[in-house]
Amino acid sequence: MAVWALGINHTTAPLDMRGRFAFAIDQIAPTLIGLRQALTSNSMRHPGVETAILSTCNRTEIYCAADAPALDHTLDWLAHSGGVSPTLLRSHSYTLENDLVARHAFRVASGLDSMVLGEAQILGQMKNAVRAAETAGVLGTTLNQLFQRSFAVAKEVRSSTEIGAHSISMAAAAVRLASQLFEDLSQIKVLFVGAGEMIELVSTHFAARHPKQITIANRTLERGEKLASQFSANTMRLADLPEHLHEYDAVISCTASTLPIIGLGAVESALKKRKRRPIFMVDLAVPRDIEAEVKDLRDVYLYTVDDLAHVVRTGQAQRQAAVEQAEVIIDHGVQSFMHWLDQRSPQGGSVSLIQQINAQTDEWRALEIARARKLLARGEDIDTVLEALSRGITQKMLHGTMAELHKGDAEQRAQTADTVQRLFLRKER
């Protein structure tokens, strides 16, 4: 099996480029089916291809496995889905094969490839990606093994090293930046737009600073109320946001919308009503929730996920020793996965040979059982039949070995004898 991956992330592509290739979790399954159909078309000839897509605010990655790699076809498909040329996508993407795929997946799962070194949220996102691929019926044995080993490596990294001990999460970074603008966070009103996992994380951090008011605005009011109940917060329908935007000192947004939901005009109107009092805004969504032009307004302090990356990188030198320890664990995991993959290869492994041996022994066993049943039907003594059955199976299994022991020159017979001793005369049980 060939394993390959294609991706873009926060180190290779700008925010707006990443936004073109962001897939909401409910889009993953149908997207995977479309990808598999594209890769298994007659012109491409990659039957039985396995696929999975990991899509977060920092990365979109496609993982595939098949009899032969199809990196160019995968890149063409992704470029088309994002509405850009393959040449442009190639300049912002990375492609990996086999052991490099395993190493990358293990590093991602362990938080070594994240904006926030050692952050744990990516592990849950990878598990969601696996579940989506399973739901679509496109995961397959090889990719499932790759991801399950990724989770095991990540668990060992987190339990054996201090990779996440000093990390600053995006949520904590947002609170830190807000503290630089407002002297006392307990005197501000905070609006959270969305009710997903990231908003829950950020709102938890802000709630710990006891702001004057917390409001959750969400398209589905019921989901917003569920999150609001955790912090005794207010709720608001997303449609009412423009009317009330001016009431809030801090706005943190992270939705799955494909288009901005807070436009330049709405923010300009809010600033006038606030009499130019500043607004702190954080856009954690990819694609953007807040129009990029908002950042140019004089009294707005707008930060994106890429901006927050500069904050969370502080203290990375302290974690270098933990990174080195993690890389050792990952190296071992890569070697183990590649050994497993090699074992499944008819060219380099033993799976095909084992299958042939099992088929042959099943055939011999069936022949001898059929012969024993005939003898019993003729009234032969059962002990005699069992003796004949065991002798017949033994002779069939040893016939080839005995023949090889008498073939070739003295050196070849000695090598055969050594192999036979290791196979049949081992002391341990």
Short mmCIF file of N, CA, C and O in Angstrom, two decimals, residues 188-296:
data_model
loop_
_atom_site.label_atom_id
_atom_site.label_comp_id
_atom_site.label_asym_id
_atom_site.label_seq_id
_atom_site.Cartn_x
_atom_site.Cartn_y
_atom_site.Cartn_z
N ILE A 188 -15.94 45.10 31.60
CA ILE A 188 -16.30 45.10 30.18
C ILE A 188 -17.44 44.12 29.89
O ILE A 188 -17.71 43.20 30.67
N LYS A 189 -18.09 44.32 28.75
CA LYS A 189 -19.11 43.42 28.26
C LYS A 189 -18.54 42.64 27.08
O LYS A 189 -17.94 43.23 26.17
N VAL A 190 -18.72 41.32 27.13
CA VAL A 190 -18.11 40.45 26.12
C VAL A 190 -19.20 39.72 25.34
O VAL A 190 -20.14 39.16 25.92
N LEU A 191 -19.07 39.73 24.02
CA LEU A 191 -19.99 39.03 23.13
C LEU A 191 -19.25 37.89 22.43
O LEU A 191 -18.21 38.11 21.81
N PHE A 192 -19.78 36.69 22.56
CA PHE A 192 -19.23 35.53 21.86
C PHE A 192 -20.18 35.16 20.73
O PHE A 192 -21.38 34.97 20.94
N VAL A 193 -19.64 35.05 19.53
CA VAL A 193 -20.45 34.73 18.36
C VAL A 193 -20.14 33.29 17.95
O VAL A 193 -19.02 32.97 17.55
N GLY A 194 -21.15 32.43 18.07
CA GLY A 194 -20.97 31.00 17.85
C GLY A 194 -21.12 30.26 19.17
O GLY A 194 -21.13 30.88 20.24
N ALA A 195 -21.25 28.96 19.09
CA ALA A 195 -21.41 28.17 20.31
C ALA A 195 -20.69 26.84 20.20
O ALA A 195 -21.06 25.87 20.85
N GLY A 196 -19.63 26.80 19.38
CA GLY A 196 -18.88 25.57 19.20
C GLY A 196 -17.81 25.36 20.25
O GLY A 196 -17.73 26.09 21.25
N GLU A 197 -16.95 24.39 20.00
CA GLU A 197 -15.93 24.00 20.96
C GLU A 197 -14.96 25.13 21.27
O GLU A 197 -14.59 25.36 22.42
N MET A 198 -14.52 25.87 20.23
CA MET A 198 -13.56 26.95 20.45
C MET A 198 -14.17 28.08 21.26
O MET A 198 -13.54 28.62 22.18
N ILE A 199 -15.41 28.45 20.94
CA ILE A 199 -16.07 29.52 21.70
C ILE A 199 -16.26 29.08 23.15
O ILE A 199 -16.08 29.89 24.08
N GLU A 200 -16.59 27.84 23.37
CA GLU A 200 -16.74 27.34 24.74
C GLU A 200 -15.42 27.47 25.51
O GLU A 200 -15.39 27.87 26.67
N LEU A 201 -14.33 27.16 24.83
CA LEU A 201 -13.01 27.25 25.47
C LEU A 201 -12.66 28.70 25.81
O LEU A 201 -12.22 29.01 26.93
N VAL A 202 -12.87 29.60 24.85
CA VAL A 202 -12.52 31.01 25.07
C VAL A 202 -13.43 31.63 26.12
O VAL A 202 -12.97 32.39 26.99
N SER A 203 -14.72 31.32 26.06
CA SER A 203 -15.66 31.89 27.03
C SER A 203 -15.34 31.42 28.45
O SER A 203 -15.52 32.17 29.41
N THR A 204 -14.84 30.21 28.58
CA THR A 204 -14.43 29.71 29.90
C THR A 204 -13.29 30.55 30.47
O THR A 204 -13.30 30.91 31.65
N HIS A 205 -12.32 30.90 29.61
CA HIS A 205 -11.20 31.72 30.05
C HIS A 205 -11.64 33.13 30.43
O HIS A 205 -11.19 33.70 31.42
N PHE A 206 -12.51 33.70 29.61
CA PHE A 206 -13.00 35.05 29.92
C PHE A 206 -13.87 35.06 31.17
O PHE A 206 -13.81 35.98 31.99
N ALA A 207 -14.71 34.03 31.32
CA ALA A 207 -15.61 33.96 32.48
C ALA A 207 -14.82 33.94 33.78
O ALA A 207 -15.28 34.44 34.81
N ALA A 208 -13.61 33.37 33.74
CA ALA A 208 -12.77 33.31 34.94
C ALA A 208 -12.34 34.70 35.39
O ALA A 208 -11.94 34.89 36.56
N ARG A 209 -12.44 35.70 34.48
CA ARG A 209 -12.07 37.08 34.83
C ARG A 209 -13.31 37.90 35.23
O ARG A 209 -13.19 39.08 35.45
N HIS A 210 -14.46 37.26 35.28
CA HIS A 210 -15.71 37.86 35.76
C HIS A 210 -16.07 39.18 35.08
O HIS A 210 -16.22 40.22 35.74
N PRO A 211 -16.22 39.16 33.74
CA PRO A 211 -16.63 40.39 33.06
C PRO A 211 -18.03 40.83 33.48
O PRO A 211 -18.81 40.03 34.01
N LYS A 212 -18.34 42.08 33.24
CA LYS A 212 -19.62 42.65 33.66
C LYS A 212 -20.79 41.90 33.02
O LYS A 212 -21.82 41.67 33.65
N GLN A 213 -20.61 41.50 31.76
CA GLN A 213 -21.69 40.80 31.06
C GLN A 213 -21.10 39.88 29.99
O GLN A 213 -20.13 40.23 29.32
N ILE A 214 -21.69 38.70 29.85
CA ILE A 214 -21.32 37.76 28.79
C ILE A 214 -22.58 37.45 28.00
O ILE A 214 -23.63 37.14 28.58
N THR A 215 -22.49 37.54 26.70
CA THR A 215 -23.62 37.21 25.83
C THR A 215 -23.16 36.23 24.75
O THR A 215 -22.07 36.39 24.19
N ILE A 216 -23.99 35.23 24.49
CA ILE A 216 -23.72 34.26 23.44
C ILE A 216 -24.69 34.51 22.29
O ILE A 216 -25.91 34.44 22.48
N ALA A 217 -24.15 34.81 21.11
CA ALA A 217 -24.98 34.98 19.91
C ALA A 217 -24.76 33.78 19.01
O ALA A 217 -23.62 33.45 18.66
N ASN A 218 -25.85 33.12 18.64
CA ASN A 218 -25.72 31.93 17.82
C ASN A 218 -26.91 31.81 16.88
O ASN A 218 -28.01 32.30 17.17
N ARG A 219 -26.68 31.17 15.74
CA ARG A 219 -27.76 31.00 14.77
C ARG A 219 -28.90 30.19 15.37
O ARG A 219 -30.08 30.49 15.17
N THR A 220 -28.54 29.14 16.12
CA THR A 220 -29.54 28.33 16.81
C THR A 220 -29.60 28.76 18.27
O THR A 220 -28.64 28.55 19.02
N LEU A 221 -30.70 29.35 18.68
CA LEU A 221 -30.81 29.91 20.02
C LEU A 221 -30.69 28.84 21.10
O LEU A 221 -30.08 29.06 22.15
N GLU A 222 -31.23 27.64 20.81
CA GLU A 222 -31.19 26.57 21.80
C GLU A 222 -29.75 26.18 22.15
O GLU A 222 -29.41 26.00 23.32
N ARG A 223 -28.90 26.09 21.14
CA ARG A 223 -27.51 25.73 21.38
C ARG A 223 -26.79 26.84 22.13
O ARG A 223 -25.95 26.59 23.00
N GLY A 224 -27.11 28.09 21.78
CA GLY A 224 -26.52 29.22 22.49
C GLY A 224 -26.93 29.23 23.95
O GLY A 224 -26.11 29.53 24.84
N GLU A 225 -28.18 28.91 24.24
CA GLU A 225 -28.67 28.89 25.63
C GLU A 225 -27.99 27.79 26.43
O GLU A 225 -27.72 27.97 27.62
N LYS A 226 -27.69 26.69 25.80
CA LYS A 226 -27.02 25.59 26.49
C LYS A 226 -25.63 26.02 26.96
O LYS A 226 -25.22 25.75 28.10
N LEU A 227 -24.89 26.71 26.09
CA LEU A 227 -23.57 27.20 26.47
C LEU A 227 -23.70 28.34 27.48
O LEU A 227 -22.93 28.41 28.46
N ALA A 228 -24.67 29.23 27.28
CA ALA A 228 -24.85 30.37 28.18
C ALA A 228 -25.15 29.94 29.61
O ALA A 228 -24.75 30.61 30.58
N SER A 229 -25.83 28.81 29.75
CA SER A 229 -26.20 28.34 31.09
C SER A 229 -24.98 28.01 31.94
O SER A 229 -25.04 28.03 33.17
N GLN A 230 -23.85 27.72 31.31
CA GLN A 230 -22.64 27.39 32.05
C GLN A 230 -22.04 28.63 32.73
O GLN A 230 -21.31 28.50 33.72
N PHE A 231 -22.34 29.82 32.19
CA PHE A 231 -21.71 31.04 32.71
C PHE A 231 -22.74 32.08 33.18
O PHE A 231 -22.37 33.23 33.39
N SER A 232 -24.00 31.66 33.29
CA SER A 232 -25.07 32.60 33.63
C SER A 232 -25.05 33.78 32.66
O SER A 232 -25.17 34.95 33.03
N ALA A 233 -24.87 33.45 31.39
CA ALA A 233 -24.74 34.47 30.34
C ALA A 233 -26.08 34.72 29.66
O ALA A 233 -27.02 33.94 29.76
N ASN A 234 -26.15 35.83 28.93
CA ASN A 234 -27.31 36.15 28.11
C ASN A 234 -27.17 35.48 26.75
O ASN A 234 -26.08 35.03 26.36
N THR A 235 -28.27 35.44 26.01
CA THR A 235 -28.23 34.89 24.66
C THR A 235 -28.82 35.89 23.68
O THR A 235 -29.59 36.78 24.05
N MET A 236 -28.45 35.71 22.41
CA MET A 236 -28.92 36.61 21.36
C MET A 236 -28.98 35.84 20.05
O MET A 236 -28.12 34.98 19.80
N ARG A 237 -29.97 36.13 19.26
CA ARG A 237 -30.02 35.54 17.92
C ARG A 237 -28.98 36.23 17.03
O ARG A 237 -28.76 37.43 17.15
N LEU A 238 -28.38 35.45 16.16
CA LEU A 238 -27.35 36.01 15.29
C LEU A 238 -27.91 37.14 14.43
O LEU A 238 -27.20 38.12 14.14
N ALA A 239 -29.17 37.05 14.07
CA ALA A 239 -29.78 38.08 13.24
C ALA A 239 -29.88 39.43 13.96
O ALA A 239 -29.94 40.48 13.31
N ASP A 240 -29.86 39.39 15.31
CA ASP A 240 -29.97 40.64 16.09
C ASP A 240 -28.61 41.27 16.38
O ASP A 240 -28.55 42.32 17.03
N LEU A 241 -27.54 40.66 15.94
CA LEU A 241 -26.19 41.12 16.27
C LEU A 241 -25.90 42.56 15.82
O LEU A 241 -25.40 43.35 16.62
N PRO A 242 -26.19 42.94 14.57
CA PRO A 242 -25.86 44.31 14.15
C PRO A 242 -26.51 45.38 15.03
O PRO A 242 -25.90 46.43 15.30
N GLU A 243 -27.72 45.12 15.49
CA GLU A 243 -28.45 46.09 16.29
C GLU A 243 -27.82 46.30 17.67
O GLU A 243 -27.92 47.39 18.26
N HIS A 244 -27.14 45.27 18.20
CA HIS A 244 -26.62 45.34 19.56
C HIS A 244 -25.08 45.35 19.64
O HIS A 244 -24.53 45.34 20.73
N LEU A 245 -24.42 45.34 18.49
CA LEU A 245 -22.96 45.23 18.47
C LEU A 245 -22.29 46.34 19.29
O LEU A 245 -21.28 46.11 19.97
N HIS A 246 -22.86 47.54 19.25
CA HIS A 246 -22.23 48.68 19.93
C HIS A 246 -22.22 48.54 21.46
O HIS A 246 -21.49 49.26 22.14
N GLU A 247 -23.00 47.62 21.99
CA GLU A 247 -23.08 47.45 23.44
C GLU A 247 -21.88 46.72 24.03
O GLU A 247 -21.69 46.71 25.25
N TYR A 248 -21.05 46.12 23.18
CA TYR A 248 -20.00 45.23 23.68
C TYR A 248 -18.60 45.79 23.45
O TYR A 248 -18.29 46.35 22.39
N ASP A 249 -17.78 45.61 24.47
CA ASP A 249 -16.39 46.08 24.42
C ASP A 249 -15.47 45.05 23.75
O ASP A 249 -14.44 45.41 23.18
N ALA A 250 -15.82 43.77 23.87
CA ALA A 250 -15.02 42.70 23.29
C ALA A 250 -15.94 41.76 22.53
O ALA A 250 -17.01 41.38 23.02
N VAL A 251 -15.52 41.38 21.33
CA VAL A 251 -16.30 40.47 20.48
C VAL A 251 -15.38 39.36 20.00
O VAL A 251 -14.34 39.63 19.37
N ILE A 252 -15.72 38.12 20.34
CA ILE A 252 -14.93 36.97 19.91
C ILE A 252 -15.82 36.08 19.07
O ILE A 252 -16.90 35.65 19.53
N SER A 253 -15.41 35.80 17.84
CA SER A 253 -16.27 35.07 16.91
C SER A 253 -15.58 33.84 16.35
O SER A 253 -14.40 33.87 15.99
N CYS A 254 -16.35 32.75 16.28
CA CYS A 254 -15.85 31.52 15.65
C CYS A 254 -17.05 30.68 15.23
O CYS A 254 -17.61 29.94 16.03
N THR A 255 -17.46 30.83 13.98
CA THR A 255 -18.58 30.05 13.45
C THR A 255 -18.10 29.27 12.23
O THR A 255 -16.97 29.42 11.78
N ALA A 256 -19.00 28.47 11.70
CA ALA A 256 -18.69 27.68 10.50
C ALA A 256 -19.21 28.36 9.24
O ALA A 256 -19.27 27.73 8.18
N SER A 257 -19.55 29.63 9.33
CA SER A 257 -20.08 30.35 8.17
C SER A 257 -19.03 30.43 7.06
O SER A 257 -17.84 30.63 7.32
N THR A 258 -19.49 30.30 5.85
CA THR A 258 -18.57 30.40 4.70
C THR A 258 -18.35 31.85 4.27
O THR A 258 -17.46 32.13 3.46
N LEU A 259 -19.17 32.78 4.81
CA LEU A 259 -19.04 34.21 4.49
C LEU A 259 -18.95 35.01 5.78
O LEU A 259 -19.44 34.57 6.84
N PRO A 260 -18.32 36.20 5.75
CA PRO A 260 -18.26 37.03 6.97
C PRO A 260 -19.66 37.35 7.48
O PRO A 260 -20.57 37.63 6.70
N ILE A 261 -19.82 37.32 8.80
CA ILE A 261 -21.12 37.63 9.40
C ILE A 261 -21.09 38.99 10.11
O ILE A 261 -22.12 39.49 10.54
N ILE A 262 -19.89 39.57 10.27
CA ILE A 262 -19.75 40.92 10.84
C ILE A 262 -19.02 41.77 9.80
O ILE A 262 -17.83 41.60 9.57
N GLY A 263 -19.78 42.66 9.17
CA GLY A 263 -19.22 43.44 8.07
C GLY A 263 -18.66 44.78 8.52
O GLY A 263 -18.86 45.23 9.65
N LEU A 264 -17.97 45.43 7.61
CA LEU A 264 -17.35 46.73 7.88
C LEU A 264 -18.40 47.76 8.27
O LEU A 264 -18.21 48.53 9.23
N GLY A 265 -19.51 47.79 7.57
CA GLY A 265 -20.55 48.77 7.85
C GLY A 265 -21.13 48.63 9.24
O GLY A 265 -21.36 49.63 9.94
N ALA A 266 -21.35 47.38 9.68
CA ALA A 266 -21.91 47.15 11.01
C ALA A 266 -20.97 47.63 12.09
O ALA A 266 -21.41 48.22 13.10
N VAL A 267 -19.67 47.41 11.90
CA VAL A 267 -18.69 47.84 12.91
C VAL A 267 -18.57 49.36 12.92
O VAL A 267 -18.47 49.99 13.99
N GLU A 268 -18.58 49.98 11.75
CA GLU A 268 -18.52 51.45 11.68
C GLU A 268 -19.72 52.06 12.40
O GLU A 268 -19.58 53.05 13.15
N SER A 269 -20.89 51.51 12.20
CA SER A 269 -22.10 52.00 12.87
C SER A 269 -22.00 51.84 14.38
O SER A 269 -22.37 52.74 15.14
N ALA A 270 -21.45 50.69 14.82
CA ALA A 270 -21.29 50.44 16.25
C ALA A 270 -20.33 51.43 16.88
O ALA A 270 -20.56 51.93 17.99
N LEU A 271 -19.25 51.76 16.18
CA LEU A 271 -18.27 52.71 16.70
C LEU A 271 -18.87 54.10 16.89
O LEU A 271 -18.57 54.80 17.86
N LYS A 272 -19.72 54.51 15.96
CA LYS A 272 -20.37 55.82 16.09
C LYS A 272 -21.24 55.87 17.34
O LYS A 272 -21.24 56.85 18.08
N LYS A 273 -22.00 54.78 17.57
CA LYS A 273 -22.87 54.72 18.74
C LYS A 273 -22.06 54.67 20.03
O LYS A 273 -22.52 55.12 21.08
N ARG A 274 -20.84 54.13 19.96
CA ARG A 274 -19.97 54.02 21.13
C ARG A 274 -19.18 55.32 21.35
O ARG A 274 -18.38 55.40 22.28
N LYS A 275 -19.37 56.27 20.47
CA LYS A 275 -18.64 57.54 20.54
C LYS A 275 -17.13 57.29 20.53
O LYS A 275 -16.37 57.82 21.32
N ARG A 276 -16.75 56.38 19.61
CA ARG A 276 -15.35 56.02 19.34
C ARG A 276 -14.66 55.27 20.46
O ARG A 276 -13.43 55.14 20.45
N ARG A 277 -15.41 54.78 21.44
CA ARG A 277 -14.78 53.92 22.44
C ARG A 277 -14.30 52.65 21.74
O ARG A 277 -15.03 52.08 20.92
N PRO A 278 -13.13 52.14 22.05
CA PRO A 278 -12.54 51.02 21.29
C PRO A 278 -13.31 49.71 21.45
O PRO A 278 -13.97 49.48 22.47
N ILE A 279 -13.19 48.88 20.44
CA ILE A 279 -13.73 47.51 20.47
C ILE A 279 -12.59 46.54 20.24
O ILE A 279 -11.80 46.69 19.29
N PHE A 280 -12.50 45.58 21.13
CA PHE A 280 -11.53 44.49 20.98
C PHE A 280 -12.23 43.34 20.28
O PHE A 280 -13.29 42.88 20.71
N MET A 281 -11.66 42.86 19.17
CA MET A 281 -12.31 41.80 18.37
C MET A 281 -11.30 40.69 18.07
O MET A 281 -10.14 40.95 17.73
N VAL A 282 -11.77 39.46 18.20
CA VAL A 282 -10.95 38.30 17.86
C VAL A 282 -11.75 37.43 16.89
O VAL A 282 -12.87 37.03 17.19
N ASP A 283 -11.18 37.18 15.73
CA ASP A 283 -11.81 36.33 14.72
C ASP A 283 -11.05 35.01 14.66
O ASP A 283 -9.96 34.92 14.08
N LEU A 284 -11.62 33.98 15.24
CA LEU A 284 -10.98 32.67 15.29
C LEU A 284 -11.46 31.75 14.17
O LEU A 284 -11.09 30.57 14.15
N ALA A 285 -12.28 32.27 13.28
CA ALA A 285 -12.89 31.43 12.24
C ALA A 285 -12.03 31.40 10.98
O ALA A 285 -11.34 32.35 10.65
N VAL A 286 -12.09 30.27 10.30
CA VAL A 286 -11.50 30.12 8.97
C VAL A 286 -12.53 29.35 8.13
O VAL A 286 -12.82 28.21 8.44
N PRO A 287 -13.14 30.00 7.11
CA PRO A 287 -12.93 31.37 6.63
C PRO A 287 -13.32 32.42 7.67
O PRO A 287 -13.96 32.11 8.65
N ARG A 288 -12.98 33.68 7.37
CA ARG A 288 -13.19 34.77 8.33
C ARG A 288 -14.66 34.97 8.66
O ARG A 288 -15.53 34.84 7.80
N ASP A 289 -14.93 35.30 9.94
CA ASP A 289 -16.25 35.75 10.37
C ASP A 289 -16.37 37.27 10.28
O ASP A 289 -17.47 37.80 10.13
N ILE A 290 -15.23 37.97 10.40
CA ILE A 290 -15.22 39.43 10.42
C ILE A 290 -14.46 39.92 9.19
O ILE A 290 -13.34 39.46 8.93
N GLU A 291 -15.05 40.82 8.45
CA GLU A 291 -14.41 41.30 7.22
C GLU A 291 -13.02 41.87 7.53
O GLU A 291 -12.83 42.58 8.51
N ALA A 292 -12.07 41.54 6.68
CA ALA A 292 -10.67 41.93 6.91
C ALA A 292 -10.49 43.44 7.01
O ALA A 292 -9.63 43.92 7.75
N GLU A 293 -11.32 44.21 6.30
CA GLU A 293 -11.19 45.67 6.28
C GLU A 293 -11.46 46.30 7.65
O GLU A 293 -11.07 47.45 7.90
N VAL A 294 -12.15 45.55 8.52
CA VAL A 294 -12.46 46.07 9.86
C VAL A 294 -11.17 46.41 10.61
O VAL A 294 -11.13 47.34 11.42
N LYS A 295 -10.11 45.68 10.32
CA LYS A 295 -8.84 45.90 11.02
C LYS A 295 -8.29 47.30 10.78
O LYS A 295 -7.51 47.83 11.59
N ASP A 296 -8.67 47.94 9.69
CA ASP A 296 -8.16 49.27 9.35
C ASP A 296 -8.87 50.39 10.10
O ASP A 296 -8.42 51.54 10.05
#
